[in-house]
């Protein structure tokens, strides 16, 4: 169900269950986590592009699997670990949302570093209609991305946002015809700078600790690229 391939400086991870709109079962969550965990040798591509096969990004949790759960808390924790692996990947993760993203599909997208929608994309958190809510980190990441007021409105109402509404609320950062092109553009940057920017912006520590880490990372990159900087200055 989870396919991976490397295409130059971009690794492509595909949710490949189009007949079920790429809905995720427990085994799929494990495979997704494994796809995003850092390789043992630390040799990760600078950019990973996450997409769904067919005409949907991801319908979220497979409802047949949800209905059959005997340990729903364990299922939620499994989903949290899978989504956290996306967020913590050493690669910059670009999520291309083409078609519907629902529930866990939205939560998966929230863990990406860059979310790009096509004009066909729609996003919704329908869990409330089932007496549930997004428990793969959705209540944590959604207010960070949209702000608390928009997040509450989105999750409590169960309403569906089209691509332009998702752009206005900050749920996606761009609407383009070809989201993969954004991954390719980002991959053209220096790999060590991409990784450093991700680490610094993702740093959840407070104030001074963040700033010290930022300064140290800047110094490390400056030393690594000193010759390039000098050449550009001379030109």
Short mmCIF file of C-alpha atoms in Angstrom, two decimals:
data_model
loop_
_atom_site.label_atom_id
_atom_site.label_comp_id
_atom_site.label_asym_id
_atom_site.label_seq_id
_atom_site.Cartn_x
_atom_site.Cartn_y
_atom_site.Cartn_z
CA UNK A 1 0.00 0.00 0.00
CA UNK A 2 2.98 2.35 0.64
CA UNK A 3 5.34 2.63 -2.33
CA UNK A 4 8.65 4.47 -2.35
CA UNK A 5 11.07 5.34 -5.12
CA UNK A 6 13.93 7.79 -5.50
CA UNK A 7 13.96 10.21 -8.41
CA UNK A 8 17.12 12.32 -8.31
CA UNK A 9 17.16 14.40 -5.15
CA UNK A 10 13.51 13.62 -4.40
CA UNK A 11 12.16 10.47 -2.81
CA UNK A 12 8.53 9.84 -3.72
CA UNK A 13 6.28 8.14 -1.17
CA UNK A 14 2.92 7.10 -2.60
CA UNK A 15 -0.18 5.99 -0.72
CA UNK A 16 -1.23 3.35 -3.21
CA UNK A 17 -4.70 2.06 -2.47
CA UNK A 18 -6.76 4.07 -4.95
CA UNK A 19 -9.77 1.74 -4.84
CA UNK A 20 -10.27 2.83 -1.20
CA UNK A 21 -9.19 6.45 -1.73
CA UNK A 22 -5.91 5.47 -0.01
CA UNK A 23 -7.59 4.86 3.36
CA UNK A 24 -5.10 3.68 5.98
CA UNK A 25 -5.33 0.37 7.87
CA UNK A 26 -3.17 -0.54 10.88
CA UNK A 27 -0.56 -2.32 8.74
CA UNK A 28 -0.45 0.69 6.38
CA UNK A 29 0.34 2.98 9.31
CA UNK A 30 3.28 0.79 10.26
CA UNK A 31 4.54 0.77 6.67
CA UNK A 32 4.16 4.54 6.47
CA UNK A 33 6.18 5.03 9.65
CA UNK A 34 8.92 2.77 8.35
CA UNK A 35 9.02 4.65 5.04
CA UNK A 36 9.72 7.92 6.80
CA UNK A 37 12.09 6.80 9.53
CA UNK A 38 15.69 7.80 8.86
CA UNK A 39 17.76 5.12 7.12
CA UNK A 40 20.23 3.36 9.39
CA UNK A 41 23.17 5.01 7.64
CA UNK A 42 21.58 8.45 7.85
CA UNK A 43 21.64 8.77 4.05
CA UNK A 44 18.22 10.37 3.53
CA UNK A 45 17.27 12.31 0.38
CA UNK A 46 17.03 16.09 0.86
CA UNK A 47 13.35 16.17 -0.15
CA UNK A 48 10.52 13.64 0.11
CA UNK A 49 7.35 14.09 -1.90
CA UNK A 50 4.24 12.51 -0.35
CA UNK A 51 1.27 11.84 -2.63
CA UNK A 52 -1.79 9.67 -3.07
CA UNK A 53 -2.48 7.41 -6.03
CA UNK A 54 -5.63 7.83 -8.10
CA UNK A 55 -8.14 10.63 -7.64
CA UNK A 56 -7.71 11.19 -3.88
CA UNK A 57 -4.89 12.05 -1.51
CA UNK A 58 -6.11 10.06 1.50
CA UNK A 59 -9.54 9.30 2.98
CA UNK A 60 -8.01 8.89 6.45
CA UNK A 61 -8.50 5.82 8.61
CA UNK A 62 -10.13 2.85 6.93
CA UNK A 63 -13.64 2.71 8.42
CA UNK A 64 -13.82 -1.09 8.27
CA UNK A 65 -10.68 -1.19 10.40
CA UNK A 66 -12.08 1.45 12.77
CA UNK A 67 -15.34 -0.46 13.21
CA UNK A 68 -13.43 -3.64 14.09
CA UNK A 69 -11.04 -2.08 16.63
CA UNK A 70 -10.70 -3.86 19.95
CA UNK A 71 -8.06 -1.39 21.20
CA UNK A 72 -8.86 2.07 19.80
CA UNK A 73 -6.24 3.78 21.95
CA UNK A 74 -3.51 1.57 20.49
CA UNK A 75 -4.79 2.39 17.00
CA UNK A 76 -4.60 6.12 17.75
CA UNK A 77 -1.07 5.73 19.10
CA UNK A 78 -0.03 3.78 16.00
CA UNK A 79 -1.36 6.59 13.82
CA UNK A 80 0.41 9.19 15.95
CA UNK A 81 3.74 7.40 15.55
CA UNK A 82 3.29 7.17 11.78
CA UNK A 83 2.42 10.84 11.43
CA UNK A 84 5.24 11.85 13.80
CA UNK A 85 7.70 9.98 11.57
CA UNK A 86 6.65 12.25 8.70
CA UNK A 87 7.20 15.38 10.79
CA UNK A 88 10.53 14.14 12.19
CA UNK A 89 11.93 12.88 8.89
CA UNK A 90 15.37 14.37 8.14
CA UNK A 91 14.07 15.12 4.65
CA UNK A 92 12.01 18.17 3.85
CA UNK A 93 8.56 16.65 3.25
CA UNK A 94 6.38 18.20 0.57
CA UNK A 95 2.81 16.91 0.55
CA UNK A 96 0.90 17.09 -2.73
CA UNK A 97 -2.87 17.08 -2.11
CA UNK A 98 -4.81 16.23 -5.25
CA UNK A 99 -8.47 15.40 -4.68
CA UNK A 100 -10.01 14.67 -1.27
CA UNK A 101 -8.09 14.60 2.01
CA UNK A 102 -10.26 13.60 4.95
CA UNK A 103 -9.65 12.96 8.64
CA UNK A 104 -6.37 11.13 9.00
CA UNK A 105 -5.41 12.30 5.51
CA UNK A 106 -5.55 15.89 6.74
CA UNK A 107 -3.57 14.90 9.84
CA UNK A 108 -0.95 13.26 7.66
CA UNK A 109 -0.69 16.39 5.53
CA UNK A 110 -0.35 18.57 8.64
CA UNK A 111 2.86 16.74 9.55
CA UNK A 112 4.50 17.69 6.23
CA UNK A 113 6.78 20.72 6.01
CA UNK A 114 5.09 22.11 2.90
CA UNK A 115 1.51 21.40 1.86
CA UNK A 116 0.62 22.07 -1.76
CA UNK A 117 -2.87 21.58 -3.19
CA UNK A 118 -4.16 21.27 -6.70
CA UNK A 119 -7.36 23.13 -7.67
CA UNK A 120 -9.15 19.75 -7.28
CA UNK A 121 -8.18 19.36 -3.63
CA UNK A 122 -10.71 19.36 -0.80
CA UNK A 123 -9.92 18.97 2.90
CA UNK A 124 -12.21 18.03 5.76
CA UNK A 125 -12.29 16.62 9.30
CA UNK A 126 -15.55 14.62 9.31
CA UNK A 127 -14.85 12.71 12.52
CA UNK A 128 -17.40 14.68 14.52
CA UNK A 129 -20.21 13.21 12.38
CA UNK A 130 -19.17 9.77 13.70
CA UNK A 131 -18.79 10.95 17.27
CA UNK A 132 -15.01 10.95 16.90
CA UNK A 133 -12.20 13.37 16.10
CA UNK A 134 -8.76 13.29 14.50
CA UNK A 135 -6.50 11.53 17.01
CA UNK A 136 -3.31 11.15 14.97
CA UNK A 137 -1.97 14.43 16.33
CA UNK A 138 -4.68 16.51 14.68
CA UNK A 139 -5.73 18.43 17.78
CA UNK A 140 -2.05 19.34 18.34
CA UNK A 141 -0.99 20.36 14.83
CA UNK A 142 -4.22 21.86 13.50
CA UNK A 143 -4.18 24.98 15.76
CA UNK A 144 -0.48 25.47 15.09
CA UNK A 145 -1.16 25.61 11.37
CA UNK A 146 -4.56 27.36 11.17
CA UNK A 147 -4.74 29.19 14.46
CA UNK A 148 -7.02 28.12 17.29
CA UNK A 149 -10.18 29.83 16.04
CA UNK A 150 -10.00 28.44 12.50
CA UNK A 151 -9.02 25.01 13.83
CA UNK A 152 -12.02 24.87 16.16
CA UNK A 153 -14.39 25.96 13.39
CA UNK A 154 -12.93 23.42 10.96
CA UNK A 155 -12.97 20.44 13.33
CA UNK A 156 -16.24 21.19 15.17
CA UNK A 157 -18.27 21.86 12.04
CA UNK A 158 -16.89 18.99 9.95
CA UNK A 159 -17.07 21.32 6.96
CA UNK A 160 -15.06 20.70 3.81
CA UNK A 161 -12.68 23.35 2.47
CA UNK A 162 -11.85 23.68 -1.19
CA UNK A 163 -8.30 24.50 -2.25
CA UNK A 164 -8.72 28.27 -2.17
CA UNK A 165 -10.34 28.22 1.28
CA UNK A 166 -7.54 25.96 2.53
CA UNK A 167 -5.04 28.48 1.18
CA UNK A 168 -6.76 31.39 2.95
CA UNK A 169 -6.74 29.58 6.30
CA UNK A 170 -3.10 28.50 6.00
CA UNK A 171 -3.94 24.82 5.74
CA UNK A 172 -1.98 24.76 2.47
CA UNK A 173 0.68 27.20 1.32
CA UNK A 174 0.13 27.04 -2.46
CA UNK A 175 -2.42 25.96 -5.03
CA UNK A 176 -0.74 24.74 -8.22
CA UNK A 177 -1.51 22.31 -11.02
CA UNK A 178 1.58 20.18 -10.35
CA UNK A 179 2.59 19.89 -6.67
CA UNK A 180 5.58 17.70 -7.57
CA UNK A 181 7.15 20.75 -9.23
CA UNK A 182 7.33 22.42 -5.80
CA UNK A 183 9.27 19.45 -4.42
CA UNK A 184 11.68 19.67 -7.37
CA UNK A 185 12.17 23.42 -6.88
CA UNK A 186 12.95 22.96 -3.17
CA UNK A 187 15.33 20.08 -3.93
CA UNK A 188 17.40 22.49 -6.07
CA UNK A 189 18.59 24.15 -2.85
CA UNK A 190 21.67 23.05 -0.91
CA UNK A 191 20.81 19.87 1.00
CA UNK A 192 22.53 20.91 4.24
CA UNK A 193 20.77 24.29 4.23
CA UNK A 194 17.39 22.63 3.65
CA UNK A 195 17.96 20.28 6.58
CA UNK A 196 19.13 23.10 8.85
CA UNK A 197 16.13 25.31 8.02
CA UNK A 198 13.75 22.44 8.78
CA UNK A 199 15.44 21.67 12.10
CA UNK A 200 15.41 25.29 13.22
CA UNK A 201 11.81 26.07 12.27
CA UNK A 202 10.64 22.75 13.76
CA UNK A 203 12.51 23.44 17.03
CA UNK A 204 9.88 23.61 19.80
CA UNK A 205 12.22 24.93 22.49
CA UNK A 206 11.69 28.40 23.86
CA UNK A 207 13.41 31.68 23.00
CA UNK A 208 17.11 31.77 23.82
CA UNK A 209 17.74 28.06 23.28
CA UNK A 210 16.26 28.34 19.78
CA UNK A 211 18.32 31.42 18.99
CA UNK A 212 21.58 29.82 20.13
CA UNK A 213 20.86 26.77 17.98
CA UNK A 214 19.98 29.03 15.05
CA UNK A 215 23.27 30.94 15.36
CA UNK A 216 25.29 27.73 15.61
CA UNK A 217 23.58 26.26 12.54
CA UNK A 218 24.21 29.47 10.58
CA UNK A 219 27.91 29.35 11.51
CA UNK A 220 28.19 25.71 10.45
CA UNK A 221 26.61 26.44 7.06
CA UNK A 222 28.76 29.55 6.62
CA UNK A 223 31.92 27.49 7.12
CA UNK A 224 30.71 24.77 4.76
CA UNK A 225 29.89 27.24 1.96
CA UNK A 226 32.55 29.91 2.53
CA UNK A 227 34.13 29.41 -0.90
CA UNK A 228 30.81 29.70 -2.71
CA UNK A 229 29.94 32.84 -0.74
CA UNK A 230 33.31 34.40 -1.63
CA UNK A 231 32.90 33.58 -5.33
CA UNK A 232 29.46 35.16 -5.45
CA UNK A 233 30.75 38.26 -3.65
CA UNK A 234 33.59 38.61 -6.17
CA UNK A 235 31.16 38.38 -9.07
#
